């Protein structure tokens, strides 16, 4: 059976789609047959970052409605033949996603893929709920700012209570922290939360810190997951994250823990 990963946060603009693209590419580059699904119905940005927007003919809603087969909708990645993309629809409403339809797709994908990465939309509505409902692992992406951490904390409550695992009384979803757009310099000047602050609030296992980097935007505009930019800090950070997730012991980089200023705002000790 495939391992289902949801990339989530609750808040928009924190780097979920960038992370979904990088993580899925990283898993595939390490020899794992992987598929990444865009659950952001109505917007659809994953195909842009993956550089396959002109190859989208059918999408996840077409498959759910029986208008196309899963094989027709899946797009093979141009950089790695072990990676496939299932795009979202730009023209349908989020309510077009159904629990039964998503379950059927995941069951079918599980026969052929080792990892299924679900790129969750922002918020806690239908798309976000269905992206996380069947998950085995959750990559919680947060920026080092108060509103982002608060929304991630809320999402943790939903992950622990509204997933299929929770309903069945099974082992909980494994939750991992990915701290994105981190700048040690801005931490030192008191402009953003430190890693220690964020960990005190969320109490999650740290999978990695992604530094602020112009390469993220450059790669996105080029239709290329940033993990393929091996010279960039962000690309290296995502490579470390994938390696740690797969069990490799790598030291954390791009971290500065000296500031604890904001911890007091949250009643931390």
PDB file of C-alpha atoms in Angstrom:
ATOM      1  CA  UNK A   1       0.000   0.000   0.000  1.00  0.00           C
ATOM      2  CA  UNK A   2       1.066   3.540  -0.712  1.00  0.00           C
ATOM      3  CA  UNK A   3       1.969   6.007   1.995  1.00  0.00           C
ATOM      4  CA  UNK A   4      -0.333   9.052   1.752  1.00  0.00           C
ATOM      5  CA  UNK A   5       1.226  12.412   2.672  1.00  0.00           C
ATOM      6  CA  UNK A   6      -0.792  15.620   3.053  1.00  0.00           C
ATOM      7  CA  UNK A   7       1.006  18.951   2.812  1.00  0.00           C
ATOM      8  CA  UNK A   8      -1.079  21.353   4.872  1.00  0.00           C
ATOM      9  CA  UNK A   9      -1.054  24.511   6.977  1.00  0.00           C
ATOM     10  CA  UNK A  10      -4.450  26.182   7.207  1.00  0.00           C
ATOM     11  CA  UNK A  11      -3.050  29.495   5.998  1.00  0.00           C
ATOM     12  CA  UNK A  12      -2.488  30.469   2.386  1.00  0.00           C
ATOM     13  CA  UNK A  13       0.790  31.662   0.958  1.00  0.00           C
ATOM     14  CA  UNK A  14       3.136  29.715   3.228  1.00  0.00           C
ATOM     15  CA  UNK A  15       4.622  27.471   0.530  1.00  0.00           C
ATOM     16  CA  UNK A  16       2.424  24.366   0.489  1.00  0.00           C
ATOM     17  CA  UNK A  17       2.426  23.923  -3.280  1.00  0.00           C
ATOM     18  CA  UNK A  18       6.157  24.665  -3.509  1.00  0.00           C
ATOM     19  CA  UNK A  19       6.663  22.038  -0.810  1.00  0.00           C
ATOM     20  CA  UNK A  20       4.364  19.483  -2.459  1.00  0.00           C
ATOM     21  CA  UNK A  21       6.239  19.837  -5.744  1.00  0.00           C
ATOM     22  CA  UNK A  22       9.658  19.605  -4.086  1.00  0.00           C
ATOM     23  CA  UNK A  23       8.799  16.688  -1.792  1.00  0.00           C
ATOM     24  CA  UNK A  24       7.160  14.615  -4.530  1.00  0.00           C
ATOM     25  CA  UNK A  25      10.089  15.254  -6.883  1.00  0.00           C
ATOM     26  CA  UNK A  26      12.568  14.386  -4.134  1.00  0.00           C
ATOM     27  CA  UNK A  27      10.827  11.101  -3.335  1.00  0.00           C
ATOM     28  CA  UNK A  28      10.713  10.157  -7.012  1.00  0.00           C
ATOM     29  CA  UNK A  29      14.367  11.110  -7.586  1.00  0.00           C
ATOM     30  CA  UNK A  30      15.297   8.670  -4.834  1.00  0.00           C
ATOM     31  CA  UNK A  31      13.689   5.810  -6.747  1.00  0.00           C
ATOM     32  CA  UNK A  32      10.163   5.859  -5.337  1.00  0.00           C
ATOM     33  CA  UNK A  33       7.199   5.833  -7.728  1.00  0.00           C
ATOM     34  CA  UNK A  34       5.299   8.934  -6.597  1.00  0.00           C
ATOM     35  CA  UNK A  35       2.166  10.857  -7.562  1.00  0.00           C
ATOM     36  CA  UNK A  36       1.258  14.366  -6.422  1.00  0.00           C
ATOM     37  CA  UNK A  37      -2.393  15.488  -6.390  1.00  0.00           C
ATOM     38  CA  UNK A  38      -3.615  19.094  -6.543  1.00  0.00           C
ATOM     39  CA  UNK A  39      -6.676  19.477  -4.287  1.00  0.00           C
ATOM     40  CA  UNK A  40      -6.989  23.219  -4.857  1.00  0.00           C
ATOM     41  CA  UNK A  41     -10.064  23.038  -7.107  1.00  0.00           C
ATOM     42  CA  UNK A  42     -10.849  26.387  -8.714  1.00  0.00           C
ATOM     43  CA  UNK A  43      -7.297  27.748  -8.563  1.00  0.00           C
ATOM     44  CA  UNK A  44      -4.860  25.001  -9.623  1.00  0.00           C
ATOM     45  CA  UNK A  45      -1.245  26.107  -9.261  1.00  0.00           C
ATOM     46  CA  UNK A  46       0.627  22.818  -8.905  1.00  0.00           C
ATOM     47  CA  UNK A  47       0.776  22.208 -12.657  1.00  0.00           C
ATOM     48  CA  UNK A  48       2.452  25.608 -13.120  1.00  0.00           C
ATOM     49  CA  UNK A  49       5.203  24.833 -10.617  1.00  0.00           C
ATOM     50  CA  UNK A  50       5.662  21.380 -12.148  1.00  0.00           C
ATOM     51  CA  UNK A  51       5.881  22.926 -15.628  1.00  0.00           C
ATOM     52  CA  UNK A  52       3.085  20.817 -17.116  1.00  0.00           C
ATOM     53  CA  UNK A  53       0.216  23.322 -17.383  1.00  0.00           C
ATOM     54  CA  UNK A  54      -0.004  23.016 -21.174  1.00  0.00           C
ATOM     55  CA  UNK A  55      -0.366  19.245 -20.926  1.00  0.00           C
ATOM     56  CA  UNK A  56      -3.473  19.286 -18.712  1.00  0.00           C
ATOM     57  CA  UNK A  57      -6.407  17.727 -20.580  1.00  0.00           C
ATOM     58  CA  UNK A  58      -8.338  16.012 -17.789  1.00  0.00           C
ATOM     59  CA  UNK A  59      -8.317  16.656 -14.040  1.00  0.00           C
ATOM     60  CA  UNK A  60      -9.351  15.084 -10.740  1.00  0.00           C
ATOM     61  CA  UNK A  61     -12.971  16.223 -11.101  1.00  0.00           C
ATOM     62  CA  UNK A  62     -13.226  14.639 -14.559  1.00  0.00           C
ATOM     63  CA  UNK A  63     -12.078  11.367 -12.984  1.00  0.00           C
ATOM     64  CA  UNK A  64     -14.523  11.614 -10.063  1.00  0.00           C
ATOM     65  CA  UNK A  65     -17.402  12.358 -12.457  1.00  0.00           C
ATOM     66  CA  UNK A  66     -16.509   9.462 -14.724  1.00  0.00           C
ATOM     67  CA  UNK A  67     -15.643  11.787 -17.633  1.00  0.00           C
ATOM     68  CA  UNK A  68     -12.108  10.398 -17.880  1.00  0.00           C
ATOM     69  CA  UNK A  69     -10.078   7.513 -16.503  1.00  0.00           C
ATOM     70  CA  UNK A  70      -7.355   8.064 -13.943  1.00  0.00           C
ATOM     71  CA  UNK A  71      -4.789   7.026 -16.527  1.00  0.00           C
ATOM     72  CA  UNK A  72      -6.055   9.718 -18.904  1.00  0.00           C
ATOM     73  CA  UNK A  73      -5.762  12.435 -16.242  1.00  0.00           C
ATOM     74  CA  UNK A  74      -2.323  11.556 -14.881  1.00  0.00           C
ATOM     75  CA  UNK A  75       0.577  13.546 -16.349  1.00  0.00           C
ATOM     76  CA  UNK A  76       4.092  12.102 -16.399  1.00  0.00           C
ATOM     77  CA  UNK A  77       6.672  14.556 -15.110  1.00  0.00           C
ATOM     78  CA  UNK A  78       9.160  15.686 -17.744  1.00  0.00           C
ATOM     79  CA  UNK A  79      12.139  15.588 -15.337  1.00  0.00           C
ATOM     80  CA  UNK A  80      11.528  12.235 -13.656  1.00  0.00           C
ATOM     81  CA  UNK A  81       9.660   9.240 -15.084  1.00  0.00           C
ATOM     82  CA  UNK A  82       8.813   7.958 -11.587  1.00  0.00           C
ATOM     83  CA  UNK A  83       6.713  11.059 -10.840  1.00  0.00           C
ATOM     84  CA  UNK A  84       3.153  11.752 -12.004  1.00  0.00           C
ATOM     85  CA  UNK A  85       0.821  14.713 -11.438  1.00  0.00           C
ATOM     86  CA  UNK A  86      -2.964  14.663 -11.041  1.00  0.00           C
ATOM     87  CA  UNK A  87      -4.120  18.269 -11.619  1.00  0.00           C
ATOM     88  CA  UNK A  88      -7.097  20.071 -10.118  1.00  0.00           C
ATOM     89  CA  UNK A  89      -9.874  21.723 -12.099  1.00  0.00           C
ATOM     90  CA  UNK A  90      -9.846  25.466 -12.698  1.00  0.00           C
ATOM     91  CA  UNK A  91     -13.510  25.663 -13.679  1.00  0.00           C
ATOM     92  CA  UNK A  92     -15.345  23.568 -11.083  1.00  0.00           C
ATOM     93  CA  UNK A  93     -16.467  24.340  -7.551  1.00  0.00           C
ATOM     94  CA  UNK A  94     -14.675  22.807  -4.554  1.00  0.00           C
ATOM     95  CA  UNK A  95     -17.904  20.949  -3.739  1.00  0.00           C
ATOM     96  CA  UNK A  96     -17.320  18.831  -6.850  1.00  0.00           C
ATOM     97  CA  UNK A  97     -14.827  16.866  -4.734  1.00  0.00           C
ATOM     98  CA  UNK A  98     -16.509  13.996  -2.905  1.00  0.00           C
ATOM     99  CA  UNK A  99     -15.293  11.685  -0.160  1.00  0.00           C
ATOM    100  CA  UNK A 100     -16.260   8.604  -2.179  1.00  0.00           C
ATOM    101  CA  UNK A 101     -14.612   9.933  -5.333  1.00  0.00           C
ATOM    102  CA  UNK A 102     -11.339  10.800  -3.575  1.00  0.00           C
ATOM    103  CA  UNK A 103     -11.280   7.447  -1.785  1.00  0.00           C
ATOM    104  CA  UNK A 104     -11.706   5.577  -5.067  1.00  0.00           C
ATOM    105  CA  UNK A 105      -8.868   7.544  -6.697  1.00  0.00           C
ATOM    106  CA  UNK A 106      -6.516   6.960  -3.758  1.00  0.00           C
ATOM    107  CA  UNK A 107      -7.300   3.242  -3.708  1.00  0.00           C
ATOM    108  CA  UNK A 108      -6.523   2.978  -7.406  1.00  0.00           C
ATOM    109  CA  UNK A 109      -3.311   5.007  -7.112  1.00  0.00           C
ATOM    110  CA  UNK A 110      -2.181   2.903  -4.142  1.00  0.00           C
ATOM    111  CA  UNK A 111      -1.910  -0.124  -6.432  1.00  0.00           C
ATOM    112  CA  UNK A 112       0.828   1.498  -8.538  1.00  0.00           C
ATOM    113  CA  UNK A 113       2.516   4.192  -6.423  1.00  0.00           C
ATOM    114  CA  UNK A 114       4.615   4.032  -3.261  1.00  0.00           C
ATOM    115  CA  UNK A 115       3.925   7.636  -2.190  1.00  0.00           C
ATOM    116  CA  UNK A 116       0.868   9.814  -2.788  1.00  0.00           C
ATOM    117  CA  UNK A 117       1.440  13.498  -1.974  1.00  0.00           C
ATOM    118  CA  UNK A 118      -1.719  15.587  -1.484  1.00  0.00           C
ATOM    119  CA  UNK A 119      -1.299  19.331  -1.998  1.00  0.00           C
ATOM    120  CA  UNK A 120      -3.948  20.835   0.270  1.00  0.00           C
ATOM    121  CA  UNK A 121      -5.630  24.177  -0.416  1.00  0.00           C
ATOM    122  CA  UNK A 122      -5.673  26.865   2.255  1.00  0.00           C
ATOM    123  CA  UNK A 123      -8.436  26.896   4.851  1.00  0.00           C
ATOM    124  CA  UNK A 124     -10.486  24.104   6.391  1.00  0.00           C
ATOM    125  CA  UNK A 125     -13.236  23.624   3.816  1.00  0.00           C
ATOM    126  CA  UNK A 126     -14.019  20.645   1.533  1.00  0.00           C
ATOM    127  CA  UNK A 127     -10.774  20.525  -0.460  1.00  0.00           C
ATOM    128  CA  UNK A 128      -8.561  20.793   2.609  1.00  0.00           C
ATOM    129  CA  UNK A 129     -10.592  18.243   4.550  1.00  0.00           C
ATOM    130  CA  UNK A 130     -10.489  15.673   1.746  1.00  0.00           C
ATOM    131  CA  UNK A 131      -6.766  16.246   1.193  1.00  0.00           C
ATOM    132  CA  UNK A 132      -6.026  15.278   4.797  1.00  0.00           C
ATOM    133  CA  UNK A 133      -8.817  12.799   5.571  1.00  0.00           C
ATOM    134  CA  UNK A 134      -7.028   9.695   4.241  1.00  0.00           C
ATOM    135  CA  UNK A 135      -3.488  10.785   5.186  1.00  0.00           C
ATOM    136  CA  UNK A 136      -0.878   8.664   6.932  1.00  0.00           C
ATOM    137  CA  UNK A 137       1.584  11.542   7.345  1.00  0.00           C
ATOM    138  CA  UNK A 138       1.095  15.303   7.531  1.00  0.00           C
ATOM    139  CA  UNK A 139       3.746  17.838   6.564  1.00  0.00           C
ATOM    140  CA  UNK A 140       2.635  20.983   8.385  1.00  0.00           C
ATOM    141  CA  UNK A 141       4.151  23.973   6.593  1.00  0.00           C
ATOM    142  CA  UNK A 142       4.339  27.193   8.562  1.00  0.00           C
ATOM    143  CA  UNK A 143       6.067  30.550   8.275  1.00  0.00           C
ATOM    144  CA  UNK A 144       7.773  32.012  11.373  1.00  0.00           C
ATOM    145  CA  UNK A 145       4.966  34.500  12.051  1.00  0.00           C
ATOM    146  CA  UNK A 146       2.162  34.583  14.586  1.00  0.00           C
ATOM    147  CA  UNK A 147      -0.825  34.151  12.251  1.00  0.00           C
ATOM    148  CA  UNK A 148       0.768  31.282  10.336  1.00  0.00           C
ATOM    149  CA  UNK A 149       1.710  29.366  13.494  1.00  0.00           C
ATOM    150  CA  UNK A 150      -1.754  29.956  14.990  1.00  0.00           C
ATOM    151  CA  UNK A 151      -3.467  28.574  11.879  1.00  0.00           C
ATOM    152  CA  UNK A 152      -1.130  25.579  11.835  1.00  0.00           C
ATOM    153  CA  UNK A 153      -2.020  24.877  15.455  1.00  0.00           C
ATOM    154  CA  UNK A 154      -5.690  24.874  14.492  1.00  0.00           C
ATOM    155  CA  UNK A 155      -4.978  22.479  11.637  1.00  0.00           C
ATOM    156  CA  UNK A 156      -3.290  20.083  14.065  1.00  0.00           C
ATOM    157  CA  UNK A 157      -6.557  19.874  15.982  1.00  0.00           C
ATOM    158  CA  UNK A 158      -8.409  18.961  12.798  1.00  0.00           C
ATOM    159  CA  UNK A 159      -5.800  16.364  11.809  1.00  0.00           C
ATOM    160  CA  UNK A 160      -6.135  14.660  15.178  1.00  0.00           C
ATOM    161  CA  UNK A 161      -9.945  14.607  15.220  1.00  0.00           C
ATOM    162  CA  UNK A 162     -11.382  14.579  11.681  1.00  0.00           C
ATOM    163  CA  UNK A 163      -9.212  12.099   9.798  1.00  0.00           C
ATOM    164  CA  UNK A 164     -10.178   8.543   8.878  1.00  0.00           C
ATOM    165  CA  UNK A 165      -7.547   7.276  11.291  1.00  0.00           C
ATOM    166  CA  UNK A 166      -9.146   9.273  14.125  1.00  0.00           C
ATOM    167  CA  UNK A 167     -12.650   8.043  13.264  1.00  0.00           C
ATOM    168  CA  UNK A 168     -11.475   4.422  13.255  1.00  0.00           C
ATOM    169  CA  UNK A 169      -9.400   4.746  16.416  1.00  0.00           C
ATOM    170  CA  UNK A 170      -6.234   3.825  14.512  1.00  0.00           C
ATOM    171  CA  UNK A 171      -2.697   5.069  15.003  1.00  0.00           C
ATOM    172  CA  UNK A 172      -2.756   8.882  14.594  1.00  0.00           C
ATOM    173  CA  UNK A 173      -1.459  10.672  11.524  1.00  0.00           C
ATOM    174  CA  UNK A 174       2.282  11.274  11.900  1.00  0.00           C
ATOM    175  CA  UNK A 175       2.835  15.029  11.962  1.00  0.00           C
ATOM    176  CA  UNK A 176       6.009  16.789  10.853  1.00  0.00           C
ATOM    177  CA  UNK A 177       6.994  20.456  10.959  1.00  0.00           C
ATOM    178  CA  UNK A 178       8.412  22.246   7.927  1.00  0.00           C
ATOM    179  CA  UNK A 179       9.382  25.825   8.730  1.00  0.00           C
ATOM    180  CA  UNK A 180       9.501  27.858   5.523  1.00  0.00           C
ATOM    181  CA  UNK A 181      10.821  31.305   4.567  1.00  0.00           C
ATOM    182  CA  UNK A 182      13.110  31.372   7.584  1.00  0.00           C
ATOM    183  CA  UNK A 183      15.696  34.131   7.966  1.00  0.00           C
ATOM    184  CA  UNK A 184      18.177  33.970  10.875  1.00  0.00           C
ATOM    185  CA  UNK A 185      18.937  37.662  10.355  1.00  0.00           C
ATOM    186  CA  UNK A 186      15.289  38.642  10.775  1.00  0.00           C
ATOM    187  CA  UNK A 187      15.013  36.391  13.804  1.00  0.00           C
ATOM    188  CA  UNK A 188      17.938  38.212  15.421  1.00  0.00           C
ATOM    189  CA  UNK A 189      16.318  41.580  14.747  1.00  0.00           C
ATOM    190  CA  UNK A 190      13.036  40.405  16.297  1.00  0.00           C
ATOM    191  CA  UNK A 191      11.060  40.553  13.042  1.00  0.00           C
ATOM    192  CA  UNK A 192      10.013  36.903  13.042  1.00  0.00           C
ATOM    193  CA  UNK A 193       9.624  33.951  15.387  1.00  0.00           C
ATOM    194  CA  UNK A 194      12.635  31.774  16.032  1.00  0.00           C
ATOM    195  CA  UNK A 195      12.595  28.039  15.404  1.00  0.00           C
ATOM    196  CA  UNK A 196      12.533  27.507  19.165  1.00  0.00           C
ATOM    197  CA  UNK A 197       9.459  29.754  19.459  1.00  0.00           C
ATOM    198  CA  UNK A 198       7.597  27.796  16.779  1.00  0.00           C
ATOM    199  CA  UNK A 199       8.520  24.423  18.268  1.00  0.00           C
ATOM    200  CA  UNK A 200       7.406  25.562  21.722  1.00  0.00           C
ATOM    201  CA  UNK A 201       3.975  26.408  20.323  1.00  0.00           C
ATOM    202  CA  UNK A 202       3.384  23.480  17.957  1.00  0.00           C
ATOM    203  CA  UNK A 203       5.447  20.710  19.605  1.00  0.00           C
ATOM    204  CA  UNK A 204       6.029  18.914  16.300  1.00  0.00           C
ATOM    205  CA  UNK A 205       8.912  16.784  15.076  1.00  0.00           C
ATOM    206  CA  UNK A 206      11.069  19.083  12.941  1.00  0.00           C
ATOM    207  CA  UNK A 207      11.643  17.696   9.470  1.00  0.00           C
ATOM    208  CA  UNK A 208      13.446  20.763   8.175  1.00  0.00           C
ATOM    209  CA  UNK A 209      13.861  24.516   7.822  1.00  0.00           C
ATOM    210  CA  UNK A 210      13.576  26.118   4.387  1.00  0.00           C
ATOM    211  CA  UNK A 211      15.384  29.467   4.253  1.00  0.00           C
ATOM    212  CA  UNK A 212      14.101  32.564   2.509  1.00  0.00           C
ATOM    213  CA  UNK A 213      15.425  32.222  -1.018  1.00  0.00           C
ATOM    214  CA  UNK A 214      14.957  33.955  -4.363  1.00  0.00           C
ATOM    215  CA  UNK A 215      15.465  30.571  -6.007  1.00  0.00           C
ATOM    216  CA  UNK A 216      11.964  29.494  -4.918  1.00  0.00           C
ATOM    217  CA  UNK A 217      10.328  32.173  -7.071  1.00  0.00           C
ATOM    218  CA  UNK A 218      12.829  31.694  -9.897  1.00  0.00           C
ATOM    219  CA  UNK A 219      12.186  27.945  -9.991  1.00  0.00           C
ATOM    220  CA  UNK A 220       8.403  28.387  -9.804  1.00  0.00           C
ATOM    221  CA  UNK A 221       8.434  30.831 -12.702  1.00  0.00           C
ATOM    222  CA  UNK A 222      10.514  28.355 -14.686  1.00  0.00           C
ATOM    223  CA  UNK A 223       8.074  25.518 -13.993  1.00  0.00           C
ATOM    224  CA  UNK A 224      10.653  23.535 -12.050  1.00  0.00           C
ATOM    225  CA  UNK A 225      10.454  22.240  -8.452  1.00  0.00           C
ATOM    226  CA  UNK A 226      13.128  24.087  -6.461  1.00  0.00           C
ATOM    227  CA  UNK A 227      14.638  20.821  -5.204  1.00  0.00           C
ATOM    228  CA  UNK A 228      16.124  20.415  -8.699  1.00  0.00           C
ATOM    229  CA  UNK A 229      18.191  23.576  -8.097  1.00  0.00           C
ATOM    230  CA  UNK A 230      20.922  21.790  -6.173  1.00  0.00           C
ATOM    231  CA  UNK A 231      22.997  24.952  -5.758  1.00  0.00           C
ATOM    232  CA  UNK A 232      20.275  26.889  -3.920  1.00  0.00           C
ATOM    233  CA  UNK A 233      19.801  26.829  -0.143  1.00  0.00           C
ATOM    234  CA  UNK A 234      16.099  26.067  -0.572  1.00  0.00           C
ATOM    235  CA  UNK A 235      16.806  23.182  -2.944  1.00  0.00           C
ATOM    236  CA  UNK A 236      19.315  21.700  -0.505  1.00  0.00           C
ATOM    237  CA  UNK A 237      16.879  22.171   2.396  1.00  0.00           C
ATOM    238  CA  UNK A 238      14.164  20.205   0.601  1.00  0.00           C
ATOM    239  CA  UNK A 239      16.646  17.481  -0.314  1.00  0.00           C
ATOM    240  CA  UNK A 240      17.538  17.206   3.390  1.00  0.00           C
ATOM    241  CA  UNK A 241      13.834  17.019   4.302  1.00  0.00           C
ATOM    242  CA  UNK A 242      13.148  14.157   1.911  1.00  0.00           C
ATOM    243  CA  UNK A 243      16.228  12.298   3.137  1.00  0.00           C
ATOM    244  CA  UNK A 244      15.184  12.686   6.796  1.00  0.00           C
ATOM    245  CA  UNK A 245      11.644  11.549   6.019  1.00  0.00           C
ATOM    246  CA  UNK A 246      13.066   8.413   4.410  1.00  0.00           C
ATOM    247  CA  UNK A 247      15.115   7.689   7.514  1.00  0.00           C
ATOM    248  CA  UNK A 248      18.484   9.211   6.703  1.00  0.00           C
ATOM    249  CA  UNK A 249      20.258  11.042   9.528  1.00  0.00           C
ATOM    250  CA  UNK A 250      21.187  14.506   8.291  1.00  0.00           C
ATOM    251  CA  UNK A 251      22.111  17.492  10.468  1.00  0.00           C
ATOM    252  CA  UNK A 252      19.746  20.460  10.335  1.00  0.00           C
ATOM    253  CA  UNK A 253      20.977  23.509   8.434  1.00  0.00           C
ATOM    254  CA  UNK A 254      19.829  27.104   7.873  1.00  0.00           C
ATOM    255  CA  UNK A 255      18.889  27.464  11.562  1.00  0.00           C
ATOM    256  CA  UNK A 256      19.558  30.154  14.149  1.00  0.00           C
ATOM    257  CA  UNK A 257      18.007  29.567  17.563  1.00  0.00           C
ATOM    258  CA  UNK A 258      19.261  32.597  19.445  1.00  0.00           C
ATOM    259  CA  UNK A 259      16.041  34.576  19.585  1.00  0.00           C
ATOM    260  CA  UNK A 260      13.321  33.588  22.025  1.00  0.00           C
ATOM    261  CA  UNK A 261      11.725  37.006  22.199  1.00  0.00           C
ATOM    262  CA  UNK A 262       8.305  36.073  20.857  1.00  0.00           C
ATOM    263  CA  UNK A 263       7.836  33.035  23.073  1.00  0.00           C
ATOM    264  CA  UNK A 264       6.422  35.278  25.780  1.00  0.00           C
ATOM    265  CA  UNK A 265       3.548  36.228  23.481  1.00  0.00           C
ATOM    266  CA  UNK A 266       2.331  32.635  23.659  1.00  0.00           C
ATOM    267  CA  UNK A 267       2.909  32.049  27.356  1.00  0.00           C
ATOM    268  CA  UNK A 268       5.887  29.804  26.694  1.00  0.00           C
ATOM    269  CA  UNK A 269       8.312  28.868  29.440  1.00  0.00           C
TER     270      UNK A 269
END
